Amino acid sequence: MGEPLITLEHVTRTFDVKRQTIKAVDDISLTIPEGEVLCLVGESGCGKTTTGKMIAGLLATSAGRILYRGQDIATMNRADRRRYRLGVQMVHQDPYASLNPVQMIYNIIAAPLQHHGFTRGEAATRERVRELLTTVDLTPPDDYLEKYPHQLSGGQRQRVSVARALTVRPSFIIADEAVSMVDVSIRISLLKMFGRLKDEMGVGVLFITHDLALAKYFAWEGRIGVMYLGRLAEIGPAQQVVAHPQHPYTQVLLSAIPEADPDRTRSKQRIELRSMDVPSLLRLPSGCAFHPRCPAFAGEICEKVVPPLKKAGWGSDVACHLVK
Amino acid sequence: MEPILSVRDLTIEYAARRGKVRAIRSVSFDVRRGEALALIGESGSGKTTLGLGIVQLLPSTARIAGGSIVYRRYSDTGQPMRETEVLTLKDADLRRFRWAECAMVFQSALNALNPVLRISDHFADTAKAHRYLSGPRQGAALTERSRHLLSRVRLDPDRVWRAFPHELSGGMRQRVLIALSLLLEPQLLILDEPTTALDILTQRNIMDVLKELRTQLDFSLVFISHDLSLAAELADRVATVYAGKIVEIGEVYTIFRNPHHPYTIGLIKAVPTLTSDKSELTSIPGSPPDLIELPSGCKFHPRCPLADDHCRREEPELIDVESGHRVACWRWQDARAVLKAYQV
């Protein structure tokens, strides 16, 4: 792994809703080396999308800093800011909403190339657009140049989104639920394409998903971070987090996932929660936010003290008082 | 097991500007008493249309072009009582069939509750519309039954009964709808994507509730889903739907352990599980067909690694490959070869 590309230092983000304050992301610290694949998983409202948006620079932090190649993105100078803006790209969840419906695929991809001066002249732009379409497996590229987004399937549109993100030669792509709206039969080929970007171009990926099985598949040699109510519960090597989950929340999640194998899914050991109620972000529980539901709840310490994320077994960092 | 629903040669089309959308093409299957049947397939395969067709709630652009749906009512002791042709039901009879015999919980159930009515009013309105426990002095009985159903789906009746839908989470609303659908003791419950758009722990809760209900109450379940793991967990039998046709149907263990249709095999191989190895996973090439301009022959042939001239020419019908396991594929015997073919 290379140099730290993205560093989060005690990043917090709050939102004001009806004169109340919601803490969507609470004190997250994280380092993402160049070329790494990191999957953030968690349920809706856990702050994974907010974290992604802050890294992309689409949302400011309320507290804490985000560094890109060692420089604070909030205070960087114009030239650095431009480099960061191009270096970190985002692929959104809904391929039906993220492409301009009145532009041909050629224009969608050519616009950033020309605007940022990556290609000069019509011929060079056309050639580069063809190249990018080939990179995302839209072949032969000439079949797609003059199509409009509505003429493509969801999977193909998502590939166009990725090609568009690649126009500015980014070093990091944030993919927020990028395959969840695509048919199951073609998800894997999309993920394989993302994987190739990493292998062949060294592009790092932050993959945000609610599907742990997908996260394990995609991260494989990378890391998985599990978030719960705005905090990182556990982060570690993908294979280890799934095979040896240490935070009780990760364990509950893994035990709850149904699997596409009737033998395994019906014989799976389930861990029951103490309570099914998801706490409101407006009234976060004291201490460890998971304590009212935690099957391993150990009394006062869990109710009073926020567990810090610290080194635990299997190369993971875990935020739980009970994990030594 | 005796069927409670027999669908035969059902064909449903939609009128679109570009032409006829052939959403369901001559589909036949049975739903047996007390079983859970999963209809799996991708978006646009026609599985929701099939569900809507059974309860006769198709939009006005749809037309039933042929076939029959026979529903059988059984007595409490399991004796067949009468047969009804659903497609010819009209007005009052149709209204009675819906909900009292066959209830459906729709996709995007989160929007299915009326936002200005309390949960209690939803139960009262449903009962009133179907003249169920709605006579004078029956209010208390209705309340008691409703609250009982709410506790059956693991909701606290005291908390939920007077609540408005917006005060409940997505999972709670979904469970309210399941309770509501069971109010008139239907024999058949159709669930369209019951856990889609819900978080993992909420999904788990809904699945457990459904499993529990099935052991306590006597009803058959048809659920429509693109999620194979849901089928693996809940279904007794699984039917794979592709381009408006059932291409494989069989007992759940058979379908997952020994699938014969290249599409079923492809779907299973496309879904990562927590234990699957990276190399085991592959996508099905191409994308689902346009239902207006369907390919010739077997509708799966443009995506199938085994397709030959025969497949391109002629569409295969469902045939029995072993007891209770039916497949519509000319080359089903080469299923093993498909496994390899997908391993690229």
PDB file of N, CA and C in Angstrom, chain B residues 50-104:
ATOM      1  N   LEU B  50     -47.672 -10.729 -12.620  1.00  0.00           N
ATOM      2  CA  LEU B  50     -48.278 -12.003 -12.266  1.00  0.00           C
ATOM      3  C   LEU B  50     -49.039 -11.889 -10.945  1.00  0.00           C
ATOM      4  N   GLY B  51     -48.420 -11.272  -9.952  1.00  0.00           N
ATOM      5  CA  GLY B  51     -49.068 -11.077  -8.659  1.00  0.00           C
ATOM      6  C   GLY B  51     -50.325 -10.224  -8.783  1.00  0.00           C
ATOM      7  N   LEU B  52     -50.206  -9.125  -9.516  1.00  0.00           N
ATOM      8  CA  LEU B  52     -51.355  -8.237  -9.688  1.00  0.00           C
ATOM      9  C   LEU B  52     -52.471  -8.940 -10.468  1.00  0.00           C
ATOM     10  N   GLY B  53     -52.075  -9.807 -11.393  1.00  0.00           N
ATOM     11  CA  GLY B  53     -53.060 -10.548 -12.179  1.00  0.00           C
ATOM     12  C   GLY B  53     -53.894 -11.469 -11.298  1.00  0.00           C
ATOM     13  N   ILE B  54     -53.252 -12.089 -10.309  1.00  0.00           N
ATOM     14  CA  ILE B  54     -53.973 -13.028  -9.449  1.00  0.00           C
ATOM     15  C   ILE B  54     -55.057 -12.322  -8.641  1.00  0.00           C
ATOM     16  N   VAL B  55     -54.766 -11.102  -8.168  1.00  0.00           N
ATOM     17  CA  VAL B  55     -55.792 -10.388  -7.401  1.00  0.00           C
ATOM     18  C   VAL B  55     -56.607  -9.445  -8.291  1.00  0.00           C
ATOM     19  N   GLN B  56     -56.410  -9.541  -9.598  1.00  0.00           N
ATOM     20  CA  GLN B  56     -57.175  -8.726 -10.540  1.00  0.00           C
ATOM     21  C   GLN B  56     -57.047  -7.232 -10.254  1.00  0.00           C
ATOM     22  N   LEU B  57     -55.834  -6.799 -10.048  1.00  0.00           N
ATOM     23  CA  LEU B  57     -55.601  -5.383  -9.774  1.00  0.00           C
ATOM     24  C   LEU B  57     -54.671  -4.774 -10.814  1.00  0.00           C
ATOM     25  N   LEU B  58     -54.735  -5.298 -12.026  1.00  0.00           N
ATOM     26  CA  LEU B  58     -53.861  -4.799 -13.074  1.00  0.00           C
ATOM     27  C   LEU B  58     -54.261  -3.383 -13.467  1.00  0.00           C
ATOM     28  N   PRO B  59     -53.296  -2.565 -13.876  1.00  0.00           N
ATOM     29  CA  PRO B  59     -53.642  -1.216 -14.340  1.00  0.00           C
ATOM     30  C   PRO B  59     -54.467  -1.282 -15.627  1.00  0.00           C
ATOM     31  N   SER B  60     -55.097  -0.160 -15.981  1.00  0.00           N
ATOM     32  CA  SER B  60     -56.049  -0.186 -17.087  1.00  0.00           C
ATOM     33  C   SER B  60     -55.380  -0.446 -18.441  1.00  0.00           C
ATOM     34  N   THR B  61     -54.065  -0.245 -18.523  1.00  0.00           N
ATOM     35  CA  THR B  61     -53.401  -0.508 -19.800  1.00  0.00           C
ATOM     36  C   THR B  61     -53.153  -1.992 -20.016  1.00  0.00           C
ATOM     37  N   ALA B  62     -53.401  -2.790 -18.976  1.00  0.00           N
ATOM     38  CA  ALA B  62     -53.133  -4.220 -19.093  1.00  0.00           C
ATOM     39  C   ALA B  62     -54.373  -4.963 -19.564  1.00  0.00           C
ATOM     40  N   ARG B  63     -54.150  -6.082 -20.232  1.00  0.00           N
ATOM     41  CA  ARG B  63     -55.257  -6.869 -20.729  1.00  0.00           C
ATOM     42  C   ARG B  63     -54.895  -8.335 -20.505  1.00  0.00           C
ATOM     43  N   ILE B  64     -55.851  -9.079 -19.952  1.00  0.00           N
ATOM     44  CA  ILE B  64     -55.622 -10.513 -19.827  1.00  0.00           C
ATOM     45  C   ILE B  64     -56.018 -11.149 -21.149  1.00  0.00           C
ATOM     46  N   ALA B  65     -55.033 -11.670 -21.869  1.00  0.00           N
ATOM     47  CA  ALA B  65     -55.281 -12.137 -23.228  1.00  0.00           C
ATOM     48  C   ALA B  65     -55.663 -13.609 -23.271  1.00  0.00           C
ATOM     49  N   GLY B  66     -55.618 -14.268 -22.123  1.00  0.00           N
ATOM     50  CA  GLY B  66     -56.019 -15.665 -22.154  1.00  0.00           C
ATOM     51  C   GLY B  66     -55.646 -16.374 -20.871  1.00  0.00           C
ATOM     52  N   GLY B  67     -56.161 -17.588 -20.706  1.00  0.00           N
ATOM     53  CA  GLY B  67     -55.806 -18.409 -19.568  1.00  0.00           C
ATOM     54  C   GLY B  67     -56.862 -18.415 -18.489  1.00  0.00           C
ATOM     55  N   SER B  68     -56.554 -19.088 -17.391  1.00  0.00           N
ATOM     56  CA  SER B  68     -57.509 -19.133 -16.289  1.00  0.00           C
ATOM     57  C   SER B  68     -56.775 -19.176 -14.957  1.00  0.00           C
ATOM     58  N   ILE B  69     -57.470 -18.693 -13.923  1.00  0.00           N
ATOM     59  CA  ILE B  69     -56.938 -18.755 -12.557  1.00  0.00           C
ATOM     60  C   ILE B  69     -58.040 -19.355 -11.699  1.00  0.00           C
ATOM     61  N   VAL B  70     -57.856 -20.594 -11.280  1.00  0.00           N
ATOM     62  CA  VAL B  70     -58.888 -21.243 -10.468  1.00  0.00           C
ATOM     63  C   VAL B  70     -58.457 -21.225  -9.008  1.00  0.00           C
ATOM     64  N   TYR B  71     -59.356 -20.726  -8.160  1.00  0.00           N
ATOM     65  CA  TYR B  71     -59.086 -20.649  -6.733  1.00  0.00           C
ATOM     66  C   TYR B  71     -59.989 -21.634  -6.009  1.00  0.00           C
ATOM     67  N   ARG B  72     -59.428 -22.406  -5.065  1.00  0.00           N
ATOM     68  CA  ARG B  72     -60.233 -23.376  -4.318  1.00  0.00           C
ATOM     69  C   ARG B  72     -60.276 -23.002  -2.840  1.00  0.00           C
ATOM     70  N   ARG B  73     -61.492 -22.947  -2.335  1.00  0.00           N
ATOM     71  CA  ARG B  73     -61.670 -22.669  -0.903  1.00  0.00           C
ATOM     72  C   ARG B  73     -61.707 -23.998  -0.166  1.00  0.00           C
ATOM     73  N   TYR B  74     -61.012 -24.104   0.937  1.00  0.00           N
ATOM     74  CA  TYR B  74     -61.059 -25.314   1.742  1.00  0.00           C
ATOM     75  C   TYR B  74     -61.733 -25.025   3.072  1.00  0.00           C
ATOM     76  N   SER B  75     -62.419 -26.027   3.610  1.00  0.00           N
ATOM     77  CA  SER B  75     -63.032 -25.847   4.924  1.00  0.00           C
ATOM     78  C   SER B  75     -61.942 -25.953   5.987  1.00  0.00           C
ATOM     79  N   ASP B  76     -62.302 -25.641   7.228  1.00  0.00           N
ATOM     80  CA  ASP B  76     -61.320 -25.685   8.314  1.00  0.00           C
ATOM     81  C   ASP B  76     -60.730 -27.077   8.480  1.00  0.00           C
ATOM     82  N   THR B  77     -61.496 -28.091   8.083  1.00  0.00           N
ATOM     83  CA  THR B  77     -61.001 -29.452   8.256  1.00  0.00           C
ATOM     84  C   THR B  77     -60.221 -29.917   7.032  1.00  0.00           C
ATOM     85  N   GLY B  78     -60.058 -29.020   6.054  1.00  0.00           N
ATOM     86  CA  GLY B  78     -59.244 -29.356   4.905  1.00  0.00           C
ATOM     87  C   GLY B  78     -60.002 -29.959   3.743  1.00  0.00           C
ATOM     88  N   GLN B  79     -61.335 -29.918   3.815  1.00  0.00           N
ATOM     89  CA  GLN B  79     -62.123 -30.430   2.690  1.00  0.00           C
ATOM     90  C   GLN B  79     -62.287 -29.336   1.640  1.00  0.00           C
ATOM     91  N   PRO B  80     -62.110 -29.706   0.363  1.00  0.00           N
ATOM     92  CA  PRO B  80     -62.340 -28.698  -0.670  1.00  0.00           C
ATOM     93  C   PRO B  80     -63.807 -28.296  -0.677  1.00  0.00           C
ATOM     94  N   MET B  81     -64.092 -27.000  -0.704  1.00  0.00           N
ATOM     95  CA  MET B  81     -65.481 -26.558  -0.636  1.00  0.00           C
ATOM     96  C   MET B  81     -66.000 -26.101  -1.988  1.00  0.00           C
ATOM     97  N   ARG B  82     -65.337 -25.138  -2.600  1.00  0.00           N
ATOM     98  CA  ARG B  82     -65.823 -24.732  -3.919  1.00  0.00           C
ATOM     99  C   ARG B  82     -64.673 -24.150  -4.729  1.00  0.00           C
ATOM    100  N   GLU B  83     -64.892 -24.156  -6.040  1.00  0.00           N
ATOM    101  CA  GLU B  83     -63.903 -23.617  -6.953  1.00  0.00           C
ATOM    102  C   GLU B  83     -64.419 -22.323  -7.559  1.00  0.00           C
ATOM    103  N   THR B  84     -63.527 -21.381  -7.724  1.00  0.00           N
ATOM    104  CA  THR B  84     -63.927 -20.107  -8.309  1.00  0.00           C
ATOM    105  C   THR B  84     -62.975 -19.769  -9.452  1.00  0.00           C
ATOM    106  N   GLU B  85     -63.517 -19.326 -10.559  1.00  0.00           N
ATOM    107  CA  GLU B  85     -62.662 -18.810 -11.634  1.00  0.00           C
ATOM    108  C   GLU B  85     -62.451 -17.323 -11.368  1.00  0.00           C
ATOM    109  N   VAL B  86     -61.248 -16.960 -10.979  1.00  0.00           N
ATOM    110  CA  VAL B  86     -60.968 -15.589 -10.558  1.00  0.00           C
ATOM    111  C   VAL B  86     -61.178 -14.600 -11.705  1.00  0.00           C
ATOM    112  N   LEU B  87     -60.838 -15.023 -12.922  1.00  0.00           N
ATOM    113  CA  LEU B  87     -60.878 -14.087 -14.043  1.00  0.00           C
ATOM    114  C   LEU B  87     -62.286 -13.625 -14.399  1.00  0.00           C
ATOM    115  N   THR B  88     -63.323 -14.388 -13.979  1.00  0.00           N
ATOM    116  CA  THR B  88     -64.687 -13.975 -14.314  1.00  0.00           C
ATOM    117  C   THR B  88     -65.389 -13.312 -13.137  1.00  0.00           C
ATOM    118  N   LEU B  89     -64.697 -13.173 -12.005  1.00  0.00           N
ATOM    119  CA  LEU B  89     -65.327 -12.539 -10.837  1.00  0.00           C
ATOM    120  C   LEU B  89     -65.642 -11.078 -11.134  1.00  0.00           C
ATOM    121  N   LYS B  90     -66.786 -10.617 -10.625  1.00  0.00           N
ATOM    122  CA  LYS B  90     -67.177  -9.226 -10.861  1.00  0.00           C
ATOM    123  C   LYS B  90     -67.551  -8.569  -9.532  1.00  0.00           C
ATOM    124  N   ASP B  91     -67.443  -7.270  -9.491  1.00  0.00           N
ATOM    125  CA  ASP B  91     -67.925  -6.402  -8.410  1.00  0.00           C
ATOM    126  C   ASP B  91     -67.820  -7.012  -7.008  1.00  0.00           C
ATOM    127  N   ALA B  92     -68.972  -7.291  -6.409  1.00  0.00           N
ATOM    128  CA  ALA B  92     -69.002  -7.719  -5.013  1.00  0.00           C
ATOM    129  C   ALA B  92     -68.222  -9.016  -4.808  1.00  0.00           C
ATOM    130  N   ASP B  93     -68.350  -9.951  -5.756  1.00  0.00           N
ATOM    131  CA  ASP B  93     -67.638 -11.218  -5.618  1.00  0.00           C
ATOM    132  C   ASP B  93     -66.133 -11.017  -5.673  1.00  0.00           C
ATOM    133  N   LEU B  94     -65.719 -10.136  -6.574  1.00  0.00           N
ATOM    134  CA  LEU B  94     -64.293  -9.855  -6.719  1.00  0.00           C
ATOM    135  C   LEU B  94     -63.759  -9.177  -5.453  1.00  0.00           C
ATOM    136  N   ARG B  95     -64.556  -8.224  -4.922  1.00  0.00           N
ATOM    137  CA  ARG B  95     -64.136  -7.530  -3.703  1.00  0.00           C
ATOM    138  C   ARG B  95     -64.002  -8.509  -2.549  1.00  0.00           C
ATOM    139  N   ARG B  96     -64.919  -9.478  -2.512  1.00  0.00           N
ATOM    140  CA  ARG B  96     -64.859 -10.466  -1.448  1.00  0.00           C
ATOM    141  C   ARG B  96     -63.621 -11.361  -1.597  1.00  0.00           C
ATOM    142  N   PHE B  97     -63.353 -11.726  -2.854  1.00  0.00           N
ATOM    143  CA  PHE B  97     -62.180 -12.574  -3.117  1.00  0.00           C
ATOM    144  C   PHE B  97     -60.895 -11.885  -2.644  1.00  0.00           C
ATOM    145  N   ARG B  98     -60.795 -10.611  -3.009  1.00  0.00           N
ATOM    146  CA  ARG B  98     -59.629  -9.870  -2.550  1.00  0.00           C
ATOM    147  C   ARG B  98     -59.757  -9.668  -1.055  1.00  0.00           C
ATOM    148  N   TRP B  99     -58.741  -9.894  -0.366  1.00  0.00           N
ATOM    149  CA  TRP B  99     -58.637  -9.704   1.075  1.00  0.00           C
ATOM    150  C   TRP B  99     -59.248 -10.862   1.861  1.00  0.00           C
ATOM    151  N   ALA B 100     -60.513 -11.250   1.573  1.00  0.00           N
ATOM    152  CA  ALA B 100     -61.091 -12.336   2.365  1.00  0.00           C
ATOM    153  C   ALA B 100     -60.501 -13.675   1.954  1.00  0.00           C
ATOM    154  N   GLU B 101     -60.192 -13.837   0.668  1.00  0.00           N
ATOM    155  CA  GLU B 101     -59.611 -15.094   0.211  1.00  0.00           C
ATOM    156  C   GLU B 101     -58.125 -14.932  -0.082  1.00  0.00           C
ATOM    157  N   CYS B 102     -57.802 -13.813  -0.701  1.00  0.00           N
ATOM    158  CA  CYS B 102     -56.443 -13.613  -1.182  1.00  0.00           C
ATOM    159  C   CYS B 102     -56.044 -12.158  -0.940  1.00  0.00           C
ATOM    160  N   ALA B 103     -55.031 -11.955  -0.125  1.00  0.00           N
ATOM    161  CA  ALA B 103     -54.614 -10.585   0.169  1.00  0.00           C
ATOM    162  C   ALA B 103     -53.230 -10.338  -0.429  1.00  0.00           C
ATOM    163  N   MET B 104     -52.985  -9.087  -0.789  1.00  0.00           N
ATOM    164  CA  MET B 104     -51.677  -8.774  -1.359  1.00  0.00           C
ATOM    165  C   MET B 104     -51.043  -7.608  -0.609  1.00  0.00           C
TER     166      MET B 104
END
